[in-house]
mmCIF file of C-alpha atoms in Angstrom:
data_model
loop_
_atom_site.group_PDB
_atom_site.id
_atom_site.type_symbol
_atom_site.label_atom_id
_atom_site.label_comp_id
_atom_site.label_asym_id
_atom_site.label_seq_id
_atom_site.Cartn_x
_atom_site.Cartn_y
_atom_site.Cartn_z
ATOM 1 C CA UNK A 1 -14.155 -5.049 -16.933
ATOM 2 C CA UNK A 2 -15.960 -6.679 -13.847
ATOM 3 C CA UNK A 3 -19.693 -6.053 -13.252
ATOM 4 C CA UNK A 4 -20.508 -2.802 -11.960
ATOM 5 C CA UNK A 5 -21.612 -3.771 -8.377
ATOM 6 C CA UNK A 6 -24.739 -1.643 -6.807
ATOM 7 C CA UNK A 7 -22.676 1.389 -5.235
ATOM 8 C CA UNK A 8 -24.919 2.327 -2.621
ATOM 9 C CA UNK A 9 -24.270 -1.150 -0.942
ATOM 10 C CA UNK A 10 -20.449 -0.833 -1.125
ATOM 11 C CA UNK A 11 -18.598 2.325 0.136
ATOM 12 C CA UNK A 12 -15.875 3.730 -1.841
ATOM 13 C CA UNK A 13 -12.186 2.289 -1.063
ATOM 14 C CA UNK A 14 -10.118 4.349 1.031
ATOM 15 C CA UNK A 15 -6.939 4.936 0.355
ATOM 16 C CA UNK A 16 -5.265 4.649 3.664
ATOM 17 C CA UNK A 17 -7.764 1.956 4.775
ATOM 18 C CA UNK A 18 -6.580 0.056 1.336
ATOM 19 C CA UNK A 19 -3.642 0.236 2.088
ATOM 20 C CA UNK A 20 -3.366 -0.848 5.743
ATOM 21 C CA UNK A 21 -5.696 -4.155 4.247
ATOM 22 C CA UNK A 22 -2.940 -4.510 1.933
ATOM 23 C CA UNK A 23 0.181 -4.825 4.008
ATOM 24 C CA UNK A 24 -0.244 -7.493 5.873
ATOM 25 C CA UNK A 25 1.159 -10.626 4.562
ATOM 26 C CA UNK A 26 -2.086 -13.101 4.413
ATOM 27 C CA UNK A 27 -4.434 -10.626 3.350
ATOM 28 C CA UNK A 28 -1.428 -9.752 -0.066
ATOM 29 C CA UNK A 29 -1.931 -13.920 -0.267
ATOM 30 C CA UNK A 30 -5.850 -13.787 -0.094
ATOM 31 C CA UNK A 31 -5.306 -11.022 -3.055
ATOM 32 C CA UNK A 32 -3.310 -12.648 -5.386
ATOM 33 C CA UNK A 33 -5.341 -15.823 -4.938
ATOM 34 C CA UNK A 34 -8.251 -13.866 -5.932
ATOM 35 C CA UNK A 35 -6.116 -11.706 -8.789
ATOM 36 C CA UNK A 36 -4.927 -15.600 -10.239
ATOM 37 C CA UNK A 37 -8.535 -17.224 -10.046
ATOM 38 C CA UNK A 38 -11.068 -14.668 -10.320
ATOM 39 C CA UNK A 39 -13.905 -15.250 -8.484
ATOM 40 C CA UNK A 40 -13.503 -17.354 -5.552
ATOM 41 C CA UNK A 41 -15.413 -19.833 -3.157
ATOM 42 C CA UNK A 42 -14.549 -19.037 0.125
ATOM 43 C CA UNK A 43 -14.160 -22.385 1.141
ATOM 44 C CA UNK A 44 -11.560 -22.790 -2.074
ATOM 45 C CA UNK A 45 -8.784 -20.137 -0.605
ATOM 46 C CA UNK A 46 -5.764 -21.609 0.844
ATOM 47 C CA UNK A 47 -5.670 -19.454 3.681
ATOM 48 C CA UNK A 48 -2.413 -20.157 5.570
ATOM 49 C CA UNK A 49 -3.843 -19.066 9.388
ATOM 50 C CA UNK A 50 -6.913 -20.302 11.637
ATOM 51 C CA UNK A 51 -10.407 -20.312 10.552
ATOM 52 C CA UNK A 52 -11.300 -17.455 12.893
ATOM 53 C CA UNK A 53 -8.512 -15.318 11.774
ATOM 54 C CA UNK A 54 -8.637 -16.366 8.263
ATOM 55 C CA UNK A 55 -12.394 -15.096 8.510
ATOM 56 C CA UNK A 56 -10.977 -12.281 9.973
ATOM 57 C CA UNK A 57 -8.533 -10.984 7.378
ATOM 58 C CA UNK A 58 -11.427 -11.316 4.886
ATOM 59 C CA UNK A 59 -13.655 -9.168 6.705
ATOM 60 C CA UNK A 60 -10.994 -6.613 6.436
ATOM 61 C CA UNK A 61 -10.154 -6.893 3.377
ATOM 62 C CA UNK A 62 -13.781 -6.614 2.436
ATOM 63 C CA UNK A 63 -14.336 -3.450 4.614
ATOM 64 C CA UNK A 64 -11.651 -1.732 2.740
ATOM 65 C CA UNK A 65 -13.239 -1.789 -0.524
ATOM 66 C CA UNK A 66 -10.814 -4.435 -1.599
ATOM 67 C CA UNK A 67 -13.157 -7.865 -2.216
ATOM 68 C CA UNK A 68 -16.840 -8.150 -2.679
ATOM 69 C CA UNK A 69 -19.331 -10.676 -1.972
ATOM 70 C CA UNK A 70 -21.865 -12.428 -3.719
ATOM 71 C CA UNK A 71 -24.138 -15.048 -1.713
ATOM 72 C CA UNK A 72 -25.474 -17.709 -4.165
ATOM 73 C CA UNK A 73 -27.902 -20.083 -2.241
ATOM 74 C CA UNK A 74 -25.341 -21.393 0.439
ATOM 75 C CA UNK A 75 -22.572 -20.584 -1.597
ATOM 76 C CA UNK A 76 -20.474 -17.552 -0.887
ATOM 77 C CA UNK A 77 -18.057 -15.975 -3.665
ATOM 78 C CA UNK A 78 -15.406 -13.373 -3.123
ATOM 79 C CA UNK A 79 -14.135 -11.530 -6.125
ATOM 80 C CA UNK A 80 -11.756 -8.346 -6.356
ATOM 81 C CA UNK A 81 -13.155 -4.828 -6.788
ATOM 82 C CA UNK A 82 -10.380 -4.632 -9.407
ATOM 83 C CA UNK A 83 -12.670 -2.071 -11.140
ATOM 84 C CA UNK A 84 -13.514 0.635 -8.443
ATOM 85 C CA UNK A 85 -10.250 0.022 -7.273
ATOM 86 C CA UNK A 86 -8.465 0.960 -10.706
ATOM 87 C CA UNK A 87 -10.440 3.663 -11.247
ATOM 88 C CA UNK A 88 -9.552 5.096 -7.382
ATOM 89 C CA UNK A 89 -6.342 4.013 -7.394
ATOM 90 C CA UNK A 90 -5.064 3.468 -11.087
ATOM 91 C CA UNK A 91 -2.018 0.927 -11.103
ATOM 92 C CA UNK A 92 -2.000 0.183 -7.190
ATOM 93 C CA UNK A 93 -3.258 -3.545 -7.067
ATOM 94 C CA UNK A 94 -0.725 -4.494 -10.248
ATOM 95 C CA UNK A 95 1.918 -2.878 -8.272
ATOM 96 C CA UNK A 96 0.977 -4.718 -5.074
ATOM 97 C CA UNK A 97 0.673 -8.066 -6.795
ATOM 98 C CA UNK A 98 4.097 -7.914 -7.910
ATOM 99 C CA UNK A 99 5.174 -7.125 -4.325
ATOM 100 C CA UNK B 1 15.023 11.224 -13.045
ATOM 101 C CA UNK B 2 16.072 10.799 -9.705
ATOM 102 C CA UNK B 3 20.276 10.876 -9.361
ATOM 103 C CA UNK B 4 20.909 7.464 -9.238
ATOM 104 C CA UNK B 5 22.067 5.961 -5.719
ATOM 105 C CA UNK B 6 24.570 3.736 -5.033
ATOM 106 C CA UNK B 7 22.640 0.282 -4.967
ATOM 107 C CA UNK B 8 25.205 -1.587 -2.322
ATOM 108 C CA UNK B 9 24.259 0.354 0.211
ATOM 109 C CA UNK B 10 20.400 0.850 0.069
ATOM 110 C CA UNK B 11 18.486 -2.202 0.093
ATOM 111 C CA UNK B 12 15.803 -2.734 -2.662
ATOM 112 C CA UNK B 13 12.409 -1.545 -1.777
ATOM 113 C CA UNK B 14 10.474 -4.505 -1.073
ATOM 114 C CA UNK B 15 6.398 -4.954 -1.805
ATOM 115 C CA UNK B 16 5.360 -5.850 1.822
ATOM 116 C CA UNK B 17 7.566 -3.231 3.582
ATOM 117 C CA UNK B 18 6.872 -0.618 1.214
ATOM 118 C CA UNK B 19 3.014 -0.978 2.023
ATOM 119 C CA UNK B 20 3.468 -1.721 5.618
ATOM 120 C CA UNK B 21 5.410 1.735 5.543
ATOM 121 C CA UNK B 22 2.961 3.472 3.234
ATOM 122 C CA UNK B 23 0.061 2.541 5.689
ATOM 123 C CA UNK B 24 0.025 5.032 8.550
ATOM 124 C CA UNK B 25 -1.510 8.337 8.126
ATOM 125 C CA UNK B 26 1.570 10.191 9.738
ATOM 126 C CA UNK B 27 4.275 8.461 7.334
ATOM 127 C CA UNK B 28 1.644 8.989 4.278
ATOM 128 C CA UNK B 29 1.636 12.785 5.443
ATOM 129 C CA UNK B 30 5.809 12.846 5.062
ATOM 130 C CA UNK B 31 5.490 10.910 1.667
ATOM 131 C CA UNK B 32 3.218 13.846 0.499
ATOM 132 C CA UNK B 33 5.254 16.668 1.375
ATOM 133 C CA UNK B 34 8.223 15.234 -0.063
ATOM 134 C CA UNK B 35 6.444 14.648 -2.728
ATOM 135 C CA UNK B 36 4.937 18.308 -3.083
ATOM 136 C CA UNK B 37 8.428 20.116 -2.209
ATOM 137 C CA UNK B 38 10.855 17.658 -3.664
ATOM 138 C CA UNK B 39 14.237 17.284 -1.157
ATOM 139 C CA UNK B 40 13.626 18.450 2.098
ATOM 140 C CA UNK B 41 15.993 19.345 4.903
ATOM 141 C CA UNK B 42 14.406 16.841 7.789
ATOM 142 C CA UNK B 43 13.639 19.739 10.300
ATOM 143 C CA UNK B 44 11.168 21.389 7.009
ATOM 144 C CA UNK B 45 8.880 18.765 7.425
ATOM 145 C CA UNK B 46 5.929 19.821 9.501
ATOM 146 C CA UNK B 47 5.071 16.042 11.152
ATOM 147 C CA UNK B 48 2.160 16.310 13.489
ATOM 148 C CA UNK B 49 3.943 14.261 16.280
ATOM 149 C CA UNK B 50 6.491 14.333 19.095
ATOM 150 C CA UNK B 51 10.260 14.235 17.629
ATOM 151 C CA UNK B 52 11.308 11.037 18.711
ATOM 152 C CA UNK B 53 7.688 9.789 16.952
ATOM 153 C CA UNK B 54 8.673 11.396 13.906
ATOM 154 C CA UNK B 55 12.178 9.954 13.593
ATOM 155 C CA UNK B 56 10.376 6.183 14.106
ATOM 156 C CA UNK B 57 8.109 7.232 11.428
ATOM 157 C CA UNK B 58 11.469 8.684 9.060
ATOM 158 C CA UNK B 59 13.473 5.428 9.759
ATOM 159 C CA UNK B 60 10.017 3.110 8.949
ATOM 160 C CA UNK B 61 10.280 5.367 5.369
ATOM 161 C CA UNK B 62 13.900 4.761 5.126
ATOM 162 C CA UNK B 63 14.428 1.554 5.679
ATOM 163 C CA UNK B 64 11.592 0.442 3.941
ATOM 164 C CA UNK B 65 13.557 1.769 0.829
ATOM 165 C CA UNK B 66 10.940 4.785 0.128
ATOM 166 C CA UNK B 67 13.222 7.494 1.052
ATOM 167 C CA UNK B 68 16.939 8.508 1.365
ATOM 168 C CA UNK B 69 18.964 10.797 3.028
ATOM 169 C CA UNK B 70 21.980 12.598 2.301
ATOM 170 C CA UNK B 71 23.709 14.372 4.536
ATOM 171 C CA UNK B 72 25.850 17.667 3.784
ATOM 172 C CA UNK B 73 27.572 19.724 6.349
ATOM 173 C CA UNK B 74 25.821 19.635 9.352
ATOM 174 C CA UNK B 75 22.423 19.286 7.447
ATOM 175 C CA UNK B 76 19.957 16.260 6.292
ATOM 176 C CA UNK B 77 18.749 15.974 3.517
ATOM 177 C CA UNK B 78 15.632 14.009 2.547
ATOM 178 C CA UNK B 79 14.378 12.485 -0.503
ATOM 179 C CA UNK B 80 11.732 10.114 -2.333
ATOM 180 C CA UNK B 81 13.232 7.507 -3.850
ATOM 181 C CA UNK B 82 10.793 7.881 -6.774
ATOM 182 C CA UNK B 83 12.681 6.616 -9.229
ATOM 183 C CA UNK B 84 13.434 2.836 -7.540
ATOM 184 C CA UNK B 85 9.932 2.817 -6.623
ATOM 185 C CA UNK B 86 8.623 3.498 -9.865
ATOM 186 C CA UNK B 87 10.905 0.920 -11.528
ATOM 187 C CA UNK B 88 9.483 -2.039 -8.551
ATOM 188 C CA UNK B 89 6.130 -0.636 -8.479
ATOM 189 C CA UNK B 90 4.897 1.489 -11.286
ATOM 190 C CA UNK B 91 2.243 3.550 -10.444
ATOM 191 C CA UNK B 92 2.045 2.929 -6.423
ATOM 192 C CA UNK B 93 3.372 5.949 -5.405
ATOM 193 C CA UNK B 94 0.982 8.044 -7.487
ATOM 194 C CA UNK B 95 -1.456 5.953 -6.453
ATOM 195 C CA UNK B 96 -0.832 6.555 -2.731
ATOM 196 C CA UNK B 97 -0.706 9.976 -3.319
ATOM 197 C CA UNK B 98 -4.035 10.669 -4.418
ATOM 198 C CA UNK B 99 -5.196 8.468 -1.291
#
């Protein structure tokens, strides 16, 4: 189970809004990099685009309800919302990271 | 169970293609009332567009290896491929569903 994250900071993921974050083919990457290593560094993802766009596809994915993110000093982490989004959307991101 | 469908002439639903298709409100709409009301003859489907909108939208569903048609007479026929879907993505399409 991941740590229940403060819910009146996050909204609720979408499902149409989870989905159009989902099918795209460097956001799916960003996923199963996160799904494979947990919590991430930013800096650690081996994002295959520019900087700007890279940043870009994060901020999406984060808007959708997808990722979260923790600031740590000057340290920024990205983890899955593999929780809320199992409990919205039961079998979706297994299903998607076999895609 | 779905009757089983030829396989050489209906590509495999693949992951990307099958979200990309998923991720538009109109095409989500279709997936839901072909869900709700099983086969459908095309012109049933109430699709909140112009016709030559809705036909993009069918063929996006199509090819993307979420639904098949079968023609008989002069009528369409249109179905969910559940059953593929399930066996490449358990538990997206319910997922989607309750979006």
């Amino acid at each position: 189970m991941a740590v229940k994250q403060s819910s009146s900071t996050v909204a609720k993921p979408d499902g149409l809004h989870v989905l159009q974050a989902l099918s795209d083919p460097v956001r799916l990457e960003i996923v199963r990099q996160l799904a494979a290593n947990g919590q991430c560094m930013c800096g650690q993802l081996v994002i295959p685009v520019a900087k700007s766009t890279g940043s870009h596809h994060l901020k999406t994915l984060s808007k959708a309800g997808i990722t979260a993110e923790r600031e740590e000093g000057t340290s920024k982490f990205l983890r899955l919302r593999h929780a809320e989004l199992e409990e919205r959307f039961p079998g979706l991101l297994e299903s998607v990271l076999r895609a």
